[in-house]
CSV table of C-alpha atoms and ligand atoms in Angstrom, one decimal:
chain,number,residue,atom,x,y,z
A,1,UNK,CA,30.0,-6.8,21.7
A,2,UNK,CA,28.8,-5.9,25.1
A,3,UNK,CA,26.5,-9.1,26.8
A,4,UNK,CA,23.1,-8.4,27.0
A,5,UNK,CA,22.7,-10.3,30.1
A,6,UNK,CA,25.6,-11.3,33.1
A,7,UNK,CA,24.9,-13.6,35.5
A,8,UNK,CA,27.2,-14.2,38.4
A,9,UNK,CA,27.1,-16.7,41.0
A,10,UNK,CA,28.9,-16.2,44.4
A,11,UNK,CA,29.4,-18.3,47.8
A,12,UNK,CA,28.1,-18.4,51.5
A,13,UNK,CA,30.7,-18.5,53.9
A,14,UNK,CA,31.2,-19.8,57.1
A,15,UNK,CA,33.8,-18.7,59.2
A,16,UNK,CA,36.4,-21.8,61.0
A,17,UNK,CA,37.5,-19.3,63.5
A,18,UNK,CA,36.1,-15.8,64.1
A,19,UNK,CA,38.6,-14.1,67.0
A,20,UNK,CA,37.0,-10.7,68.3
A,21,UNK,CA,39.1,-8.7,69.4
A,22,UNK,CA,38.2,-4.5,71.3
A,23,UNK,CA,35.9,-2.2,69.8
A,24,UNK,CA,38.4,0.1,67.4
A,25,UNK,CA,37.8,3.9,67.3
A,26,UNK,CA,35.7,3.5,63.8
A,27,UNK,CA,33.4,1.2,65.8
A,28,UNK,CA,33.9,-2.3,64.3
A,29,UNK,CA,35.7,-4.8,66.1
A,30,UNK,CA,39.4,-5.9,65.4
A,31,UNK,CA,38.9,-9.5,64.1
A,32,UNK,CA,41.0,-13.1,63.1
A,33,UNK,CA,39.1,-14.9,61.6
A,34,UNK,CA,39.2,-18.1,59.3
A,35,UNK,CA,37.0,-17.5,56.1
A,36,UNK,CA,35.8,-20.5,54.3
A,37,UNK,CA,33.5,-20.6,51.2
A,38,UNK,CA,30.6,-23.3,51.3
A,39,UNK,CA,28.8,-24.8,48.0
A,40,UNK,CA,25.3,-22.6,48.9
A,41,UNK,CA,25.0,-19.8,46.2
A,42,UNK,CA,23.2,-16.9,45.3
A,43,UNK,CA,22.5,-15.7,41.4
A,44,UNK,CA,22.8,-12.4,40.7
A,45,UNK,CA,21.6,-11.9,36.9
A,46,UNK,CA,22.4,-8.2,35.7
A,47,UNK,CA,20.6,-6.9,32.5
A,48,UNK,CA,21.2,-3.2,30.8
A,49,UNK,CA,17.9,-0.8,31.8
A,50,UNK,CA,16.4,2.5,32.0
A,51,UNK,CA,16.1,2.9,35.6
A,52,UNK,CA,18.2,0.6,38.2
A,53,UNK,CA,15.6,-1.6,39.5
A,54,UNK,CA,15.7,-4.8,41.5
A,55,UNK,CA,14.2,-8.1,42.3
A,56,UNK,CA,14.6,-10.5,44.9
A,57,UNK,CA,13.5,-14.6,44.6
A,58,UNK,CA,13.5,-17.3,46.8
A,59,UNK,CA,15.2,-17.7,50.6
A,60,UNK,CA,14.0,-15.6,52.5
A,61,UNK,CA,13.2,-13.2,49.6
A,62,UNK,CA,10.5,-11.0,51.8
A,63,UNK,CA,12.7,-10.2,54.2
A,64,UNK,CA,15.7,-8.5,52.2
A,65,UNK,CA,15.0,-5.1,50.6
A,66,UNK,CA,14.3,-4.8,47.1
A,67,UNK,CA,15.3,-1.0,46.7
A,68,UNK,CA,18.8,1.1,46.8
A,69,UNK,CA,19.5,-0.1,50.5
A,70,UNK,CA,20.0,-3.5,49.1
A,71,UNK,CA,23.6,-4.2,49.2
A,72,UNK,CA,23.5,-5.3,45.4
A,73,UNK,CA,22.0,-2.3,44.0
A,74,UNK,CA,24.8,-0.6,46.3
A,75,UNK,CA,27.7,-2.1,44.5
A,76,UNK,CA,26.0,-1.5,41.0
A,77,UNK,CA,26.1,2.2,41.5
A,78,UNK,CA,30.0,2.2,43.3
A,79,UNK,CA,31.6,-0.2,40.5
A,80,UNK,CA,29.6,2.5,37.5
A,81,UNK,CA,31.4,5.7,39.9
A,82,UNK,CA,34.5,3.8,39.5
A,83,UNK,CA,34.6,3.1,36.3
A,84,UNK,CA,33.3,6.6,35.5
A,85,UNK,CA,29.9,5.6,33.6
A,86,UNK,CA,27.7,8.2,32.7
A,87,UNK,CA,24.0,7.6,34.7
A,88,UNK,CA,22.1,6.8,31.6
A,89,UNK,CA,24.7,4.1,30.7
A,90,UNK,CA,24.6,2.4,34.2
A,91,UNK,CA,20.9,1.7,35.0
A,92,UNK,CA,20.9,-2.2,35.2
A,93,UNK,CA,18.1,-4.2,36.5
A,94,UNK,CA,19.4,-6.6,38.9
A,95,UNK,CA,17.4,-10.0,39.6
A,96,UNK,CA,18.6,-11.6,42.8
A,97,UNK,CA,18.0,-15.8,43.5
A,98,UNK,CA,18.9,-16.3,46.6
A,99,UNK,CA,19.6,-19.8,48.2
A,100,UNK,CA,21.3,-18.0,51.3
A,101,UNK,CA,19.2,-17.3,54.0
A,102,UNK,CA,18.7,-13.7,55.3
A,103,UNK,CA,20.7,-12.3,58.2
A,104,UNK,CA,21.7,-15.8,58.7
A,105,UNK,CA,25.5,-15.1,59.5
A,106,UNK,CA,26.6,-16.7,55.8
A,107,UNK,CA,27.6,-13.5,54.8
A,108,UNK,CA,24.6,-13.8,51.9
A,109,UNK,CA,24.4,-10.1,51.3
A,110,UNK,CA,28.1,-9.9,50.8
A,111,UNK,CA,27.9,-12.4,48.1
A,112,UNK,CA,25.1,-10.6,46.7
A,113,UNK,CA,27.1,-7.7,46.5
A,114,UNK,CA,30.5,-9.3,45.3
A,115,UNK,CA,28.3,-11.2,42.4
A,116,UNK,CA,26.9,-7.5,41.6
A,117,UNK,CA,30.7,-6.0,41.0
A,118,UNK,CA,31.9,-8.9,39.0
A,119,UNK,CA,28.7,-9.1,36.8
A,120,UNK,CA,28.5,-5.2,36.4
A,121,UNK,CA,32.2,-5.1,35.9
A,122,UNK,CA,31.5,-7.7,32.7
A,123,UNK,CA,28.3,-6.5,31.4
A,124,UNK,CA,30.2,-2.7,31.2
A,125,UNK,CA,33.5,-3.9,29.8
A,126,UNK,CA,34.6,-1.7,32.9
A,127,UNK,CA,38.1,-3.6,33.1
A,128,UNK,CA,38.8,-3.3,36.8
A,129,UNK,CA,40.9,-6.0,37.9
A,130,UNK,CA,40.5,-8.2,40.7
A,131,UNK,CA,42.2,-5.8,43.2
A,132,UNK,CA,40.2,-2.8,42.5
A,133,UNK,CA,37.2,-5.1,42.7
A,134,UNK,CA,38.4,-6.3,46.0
A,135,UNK,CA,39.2,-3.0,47.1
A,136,UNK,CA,35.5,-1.6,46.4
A,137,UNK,CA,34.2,-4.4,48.0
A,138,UNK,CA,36.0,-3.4,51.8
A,139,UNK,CA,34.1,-0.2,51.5
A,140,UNK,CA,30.4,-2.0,51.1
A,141,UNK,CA,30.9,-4.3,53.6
A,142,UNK,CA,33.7,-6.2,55.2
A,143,UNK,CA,32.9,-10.0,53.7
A,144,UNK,CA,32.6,-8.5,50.2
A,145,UNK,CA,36.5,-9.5,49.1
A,146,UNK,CA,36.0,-12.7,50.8
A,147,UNK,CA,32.9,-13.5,49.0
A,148,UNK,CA,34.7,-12.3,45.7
A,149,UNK,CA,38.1,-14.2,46.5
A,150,UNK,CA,36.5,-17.2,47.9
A,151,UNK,CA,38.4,-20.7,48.8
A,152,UNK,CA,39.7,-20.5,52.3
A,153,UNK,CA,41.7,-17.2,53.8
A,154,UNK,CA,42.4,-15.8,56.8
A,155,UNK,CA,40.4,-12.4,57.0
A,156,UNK,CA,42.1,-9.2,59.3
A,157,UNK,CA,41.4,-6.1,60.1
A,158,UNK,CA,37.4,-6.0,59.8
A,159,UNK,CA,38.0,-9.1,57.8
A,160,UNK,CA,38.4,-7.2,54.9
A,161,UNK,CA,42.4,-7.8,54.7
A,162,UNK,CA,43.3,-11.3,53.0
A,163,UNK,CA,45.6,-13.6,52.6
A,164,UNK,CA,45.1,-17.6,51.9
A,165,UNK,CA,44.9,-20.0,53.6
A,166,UNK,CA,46.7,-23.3,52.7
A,167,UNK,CA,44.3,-25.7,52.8
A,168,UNK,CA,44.4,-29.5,51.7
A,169,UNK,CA,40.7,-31.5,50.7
A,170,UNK,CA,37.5,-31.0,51.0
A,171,UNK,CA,35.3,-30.5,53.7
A,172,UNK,CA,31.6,-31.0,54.2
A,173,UNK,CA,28.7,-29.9,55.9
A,174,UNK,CA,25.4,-29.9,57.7
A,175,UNK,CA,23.8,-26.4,57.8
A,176,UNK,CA,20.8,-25.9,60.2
A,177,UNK,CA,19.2,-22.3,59.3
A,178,UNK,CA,17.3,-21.1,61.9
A,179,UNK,CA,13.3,-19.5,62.0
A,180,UNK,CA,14.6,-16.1,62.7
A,181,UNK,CA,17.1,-13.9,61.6
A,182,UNK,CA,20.0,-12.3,64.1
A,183,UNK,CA,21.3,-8.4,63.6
A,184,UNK,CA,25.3,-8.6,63.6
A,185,UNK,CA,25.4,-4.9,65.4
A,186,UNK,CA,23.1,-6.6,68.0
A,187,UNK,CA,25.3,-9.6,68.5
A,188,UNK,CA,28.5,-7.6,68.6
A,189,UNK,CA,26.8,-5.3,70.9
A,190,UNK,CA,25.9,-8.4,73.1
A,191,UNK,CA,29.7,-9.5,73.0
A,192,UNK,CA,30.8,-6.7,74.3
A,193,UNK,CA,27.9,-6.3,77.4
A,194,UNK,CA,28.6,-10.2,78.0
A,195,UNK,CA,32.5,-9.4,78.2
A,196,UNK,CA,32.0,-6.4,80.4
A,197,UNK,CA,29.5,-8.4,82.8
A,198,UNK,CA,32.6,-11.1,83.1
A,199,UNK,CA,35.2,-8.5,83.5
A,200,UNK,CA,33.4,-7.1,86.3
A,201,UNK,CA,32.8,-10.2,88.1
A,202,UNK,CA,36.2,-11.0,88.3
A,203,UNK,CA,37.3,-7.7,89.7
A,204,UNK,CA,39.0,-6.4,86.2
A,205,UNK,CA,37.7,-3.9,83.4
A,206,UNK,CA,40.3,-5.3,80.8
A,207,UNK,CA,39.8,-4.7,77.5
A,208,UNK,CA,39.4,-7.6,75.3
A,209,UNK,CA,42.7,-9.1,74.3
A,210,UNK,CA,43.9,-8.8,70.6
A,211,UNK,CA,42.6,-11.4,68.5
A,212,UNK,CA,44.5,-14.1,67.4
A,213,UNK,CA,45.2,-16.9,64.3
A,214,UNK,CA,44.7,-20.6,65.6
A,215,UNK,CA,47.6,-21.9,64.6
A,216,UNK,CA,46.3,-25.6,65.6
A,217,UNK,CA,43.3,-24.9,63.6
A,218,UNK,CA,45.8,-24.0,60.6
A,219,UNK,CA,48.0,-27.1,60.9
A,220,UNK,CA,44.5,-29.2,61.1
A,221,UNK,CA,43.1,-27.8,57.8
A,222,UNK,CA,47.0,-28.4,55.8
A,223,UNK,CA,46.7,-31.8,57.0
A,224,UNK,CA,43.3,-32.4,55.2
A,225,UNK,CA,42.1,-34.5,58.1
A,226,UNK,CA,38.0,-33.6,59.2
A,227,UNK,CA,38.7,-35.2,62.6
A,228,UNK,CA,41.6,-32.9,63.6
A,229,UNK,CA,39.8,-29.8,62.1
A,230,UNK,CA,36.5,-30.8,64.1
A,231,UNK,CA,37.5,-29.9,67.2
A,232,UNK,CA,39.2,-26.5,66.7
A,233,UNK,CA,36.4,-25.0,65.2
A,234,UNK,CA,35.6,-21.6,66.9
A,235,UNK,CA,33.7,-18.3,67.4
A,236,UNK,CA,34.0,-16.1,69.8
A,237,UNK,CA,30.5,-14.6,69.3
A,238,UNK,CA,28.7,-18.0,69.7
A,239,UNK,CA,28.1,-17.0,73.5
A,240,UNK,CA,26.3,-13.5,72.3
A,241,UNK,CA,24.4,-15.5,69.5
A,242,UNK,CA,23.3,-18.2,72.3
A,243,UNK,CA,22.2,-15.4,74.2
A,244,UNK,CA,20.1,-14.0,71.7
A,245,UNK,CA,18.9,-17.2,70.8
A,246,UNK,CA,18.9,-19.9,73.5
A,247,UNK,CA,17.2,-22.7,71.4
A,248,UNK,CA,20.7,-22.6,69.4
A,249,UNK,CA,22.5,-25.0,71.8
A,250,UNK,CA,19.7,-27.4,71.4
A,251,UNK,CA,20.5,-27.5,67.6
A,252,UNK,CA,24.2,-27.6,68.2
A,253,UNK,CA,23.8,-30.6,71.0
A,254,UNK,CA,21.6,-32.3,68.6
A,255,UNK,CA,24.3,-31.9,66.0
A,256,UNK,CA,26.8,-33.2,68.3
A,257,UNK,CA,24.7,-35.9,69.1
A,258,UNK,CA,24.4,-37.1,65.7
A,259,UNK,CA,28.0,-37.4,65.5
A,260,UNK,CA,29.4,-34.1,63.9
A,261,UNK,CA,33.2,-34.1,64.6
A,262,UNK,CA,32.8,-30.1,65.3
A,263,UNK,CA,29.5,-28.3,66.0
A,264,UNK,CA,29.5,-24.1,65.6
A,265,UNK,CA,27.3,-20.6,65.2
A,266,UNK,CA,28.6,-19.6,61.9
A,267,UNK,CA,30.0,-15.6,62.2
A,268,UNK,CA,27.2,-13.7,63.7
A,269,UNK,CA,24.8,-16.7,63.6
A,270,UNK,CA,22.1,-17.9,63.9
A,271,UNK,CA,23.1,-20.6,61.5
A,272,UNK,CA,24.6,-23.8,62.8
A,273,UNK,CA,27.8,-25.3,60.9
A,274,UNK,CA,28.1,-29.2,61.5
A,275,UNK,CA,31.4,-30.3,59.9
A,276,UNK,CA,30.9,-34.3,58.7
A,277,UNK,CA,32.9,-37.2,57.8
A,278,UNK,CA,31.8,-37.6,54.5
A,279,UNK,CA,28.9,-36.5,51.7
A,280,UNK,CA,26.7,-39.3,53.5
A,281,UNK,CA,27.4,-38.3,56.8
A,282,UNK,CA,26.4,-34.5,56.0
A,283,UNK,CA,23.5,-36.0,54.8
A,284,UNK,CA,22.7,-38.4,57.9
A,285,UNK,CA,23.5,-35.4,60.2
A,286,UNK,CA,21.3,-32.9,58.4
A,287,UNK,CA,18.3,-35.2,57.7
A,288,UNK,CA,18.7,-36.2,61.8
A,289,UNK,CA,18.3,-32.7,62.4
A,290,UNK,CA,15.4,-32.6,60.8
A,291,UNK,CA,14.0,-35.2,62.1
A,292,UNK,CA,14.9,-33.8,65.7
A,293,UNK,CA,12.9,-30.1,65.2
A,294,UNK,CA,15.4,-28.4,66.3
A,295,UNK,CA,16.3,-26.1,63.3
A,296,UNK,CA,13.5,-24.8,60.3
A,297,UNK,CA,15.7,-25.7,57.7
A,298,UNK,CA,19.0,-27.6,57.0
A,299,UNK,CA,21.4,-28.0,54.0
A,300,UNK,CA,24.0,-30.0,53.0
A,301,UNK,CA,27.2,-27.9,51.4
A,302,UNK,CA,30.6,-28.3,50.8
A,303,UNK,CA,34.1,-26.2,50.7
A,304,UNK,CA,36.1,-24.9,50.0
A,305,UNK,CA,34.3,-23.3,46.6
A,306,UNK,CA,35.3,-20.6,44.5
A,307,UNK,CA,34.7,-16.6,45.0
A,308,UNK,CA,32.2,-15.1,42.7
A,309,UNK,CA,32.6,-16.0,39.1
A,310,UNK,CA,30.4,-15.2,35.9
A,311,UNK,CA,27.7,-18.5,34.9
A,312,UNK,CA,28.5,-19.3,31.3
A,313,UNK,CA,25.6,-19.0,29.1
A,314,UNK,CA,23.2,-22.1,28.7
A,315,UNK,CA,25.0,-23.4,32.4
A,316,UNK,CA,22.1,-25.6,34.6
A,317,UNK,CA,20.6,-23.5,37.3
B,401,LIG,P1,26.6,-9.8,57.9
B,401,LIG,O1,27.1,-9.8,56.5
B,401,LIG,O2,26.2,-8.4,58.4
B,401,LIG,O3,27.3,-10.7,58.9
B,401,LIG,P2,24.6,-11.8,57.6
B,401,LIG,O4,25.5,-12.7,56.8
B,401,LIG,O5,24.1,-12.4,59.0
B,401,LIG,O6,25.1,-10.4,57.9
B,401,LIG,P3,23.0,-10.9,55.4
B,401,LIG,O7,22.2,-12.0,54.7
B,401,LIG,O8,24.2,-10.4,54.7
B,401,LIG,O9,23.3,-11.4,56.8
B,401,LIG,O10,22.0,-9.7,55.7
B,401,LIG,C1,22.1,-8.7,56.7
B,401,LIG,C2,21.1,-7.6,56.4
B,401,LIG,O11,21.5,-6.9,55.3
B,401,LIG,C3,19.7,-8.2,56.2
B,401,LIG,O12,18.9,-8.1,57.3
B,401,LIG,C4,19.2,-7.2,55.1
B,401,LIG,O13,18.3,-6.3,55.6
B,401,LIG,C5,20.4,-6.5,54.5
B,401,LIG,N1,20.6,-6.7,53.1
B,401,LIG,C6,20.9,-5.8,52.2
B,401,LIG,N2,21.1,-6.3,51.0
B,401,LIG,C7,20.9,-7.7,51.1
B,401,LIG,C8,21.0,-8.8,50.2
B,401,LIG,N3,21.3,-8.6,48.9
B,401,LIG,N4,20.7,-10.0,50.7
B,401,LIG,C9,20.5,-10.2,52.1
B,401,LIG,N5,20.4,-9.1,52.9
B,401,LIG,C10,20.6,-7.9,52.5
């Protein structure tokens, strides 16, 4: 019998490396980057309606759009075109709790979107499997299959093309979330003026080279060791985000400070990623942070996680 109601709960993400490579014809930049899922989730519950409707609760709740332009409410009507519903069959009200801050660069409206298919795809019985789920994900946004593959990967193209990434223990983390959001157009759009400026200085209108996979970052995270990962974190739009938002390299000197072994703008920011030694040391470095103003918010999270999966029934929230 069909389930009344589906709830699915799906990752943040921070990225390890984000390499940004030229603006490609379509517009989006040509992109390594090292995808890892972080224990900070949004619930997506889905329930069977007679109009598609939606609600949004908690972080940063006022902020994201409760109407068809919510990414959600996007993947709820792509997954009932693909699986070749009829309308009246596929209006679903979808209740969003989020955890993951808004326009944060943790990829939350991804995950909002990737809990939509998988909790749509169950409360239908629409049987697409996990490729076709990925592959409707690309076309709402590029973090959708990560969010719905989860772990750790290295994401290509967009970011939309994965493959895993071997990866020993676990890693964790101080997040500092910052008191206003960032657009990702406007901080790619900022990369790209901040390159230009530096090509011109030095004589040379190059374009940017192609991106490329850290192999020293990859050998850190199969070795399992914190220390070695630490210092090999990077982003190449960290320089457009601290340009956007100066009071960033405050938070990530306060972070360093405090004795995180790497300090980073997570994807298009403005969140700060502190990796730690240990559960404790998360802890020490995000209530130091606090302490320190330098941030609005902070929490502690670890990965790698899994990609979106269904919440059995009666599960803790
Ligand atoms: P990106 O995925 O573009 O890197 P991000 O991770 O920084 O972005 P998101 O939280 O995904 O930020 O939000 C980006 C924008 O997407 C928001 O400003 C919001 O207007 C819009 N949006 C649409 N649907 C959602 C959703 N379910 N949750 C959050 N934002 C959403």
């Amino acid at each position: 019998m069909p389930a009344a109601a589906v709830t699915v709960r799906a990752p943040a993400k921070v990225n390890l490396q984000l390499a940004v490579g030229p603006a490609r014809p379509d517009g989006f930049h040509s992109l390594v980057t090292v995808y890892h899922a972080v224990s900070l989730f949004d619930d997506v519950t889905v329930v069977p309606a007679t109009r598609t409707s939606i609600k949004v609760r908690g972080e940063d709740a006022a902020t994201v759009p409760a109407d068809h332009t919510n990414l959600a409410w996007q993947a709820a009507l792509a997954l009932a075109a693909s699986a070749g519903l009829p309308d009246r069959d596929a209006a679903v009200h979808i209740d969003i709790r989020k955890r993951i801050p808004a326009a944060a660069g943790l990829a939350g409206g991804s995950a909002d979107a990737a809990a939509t298919l998988v909790a749509c795809n169950e409360l239908w019985q629409a049987g697409l499997t996990p490729a076709e789920l990925a592959e409707l994900g690309a076309r709402l946004g590029s973090d959708v299959p990560f969010a719905l593959a989860g772990g750790t990967a290295v994401g290509r193209g967009r970011g939309e093309e994965l493959t895993t990434a071997l990866v020993s223990g676990s890693y964790h983390w101080a997040l500092a979330f910052s008191a206003t959001g960032l657009s990702t157009p406007q901080v790619y759009a900022t990369c790209d003026r901040l390159r230009a400026a530096r090509a011109a200085d030095t004589g040379g209108a190059s374009p940017a080279a192609e991106p490329e996979l850290s192999a020293a970052l990859m050998t850190a995270l199969r070795s399992g060791d914190a220390t070695a990962v630490g210092p090999r974190l990077s982003n190449d739009l960290q320089p457009a985000a601290l340009s956007l938002q100066p009071d960033l390299r405050r938070t990530l000197a306060a972070g360093r400070e405090f004795g995180a072994l790497g300090a980073l703008v997570s994807g298009s920011g403005p969140t700060c990623a502190f990796l730690a030694k240990s559960p404790a040391h998360a802890r020490e470095i995000a209530v130091s942070l606090t302490g320190a103003g330098v941030c609005r918010a902070v929490a502690r999270a670890s990965g790698p996680v899994p990609g979106a999966a269904v919440v059995p029934r009666g599960a803790p929230s």
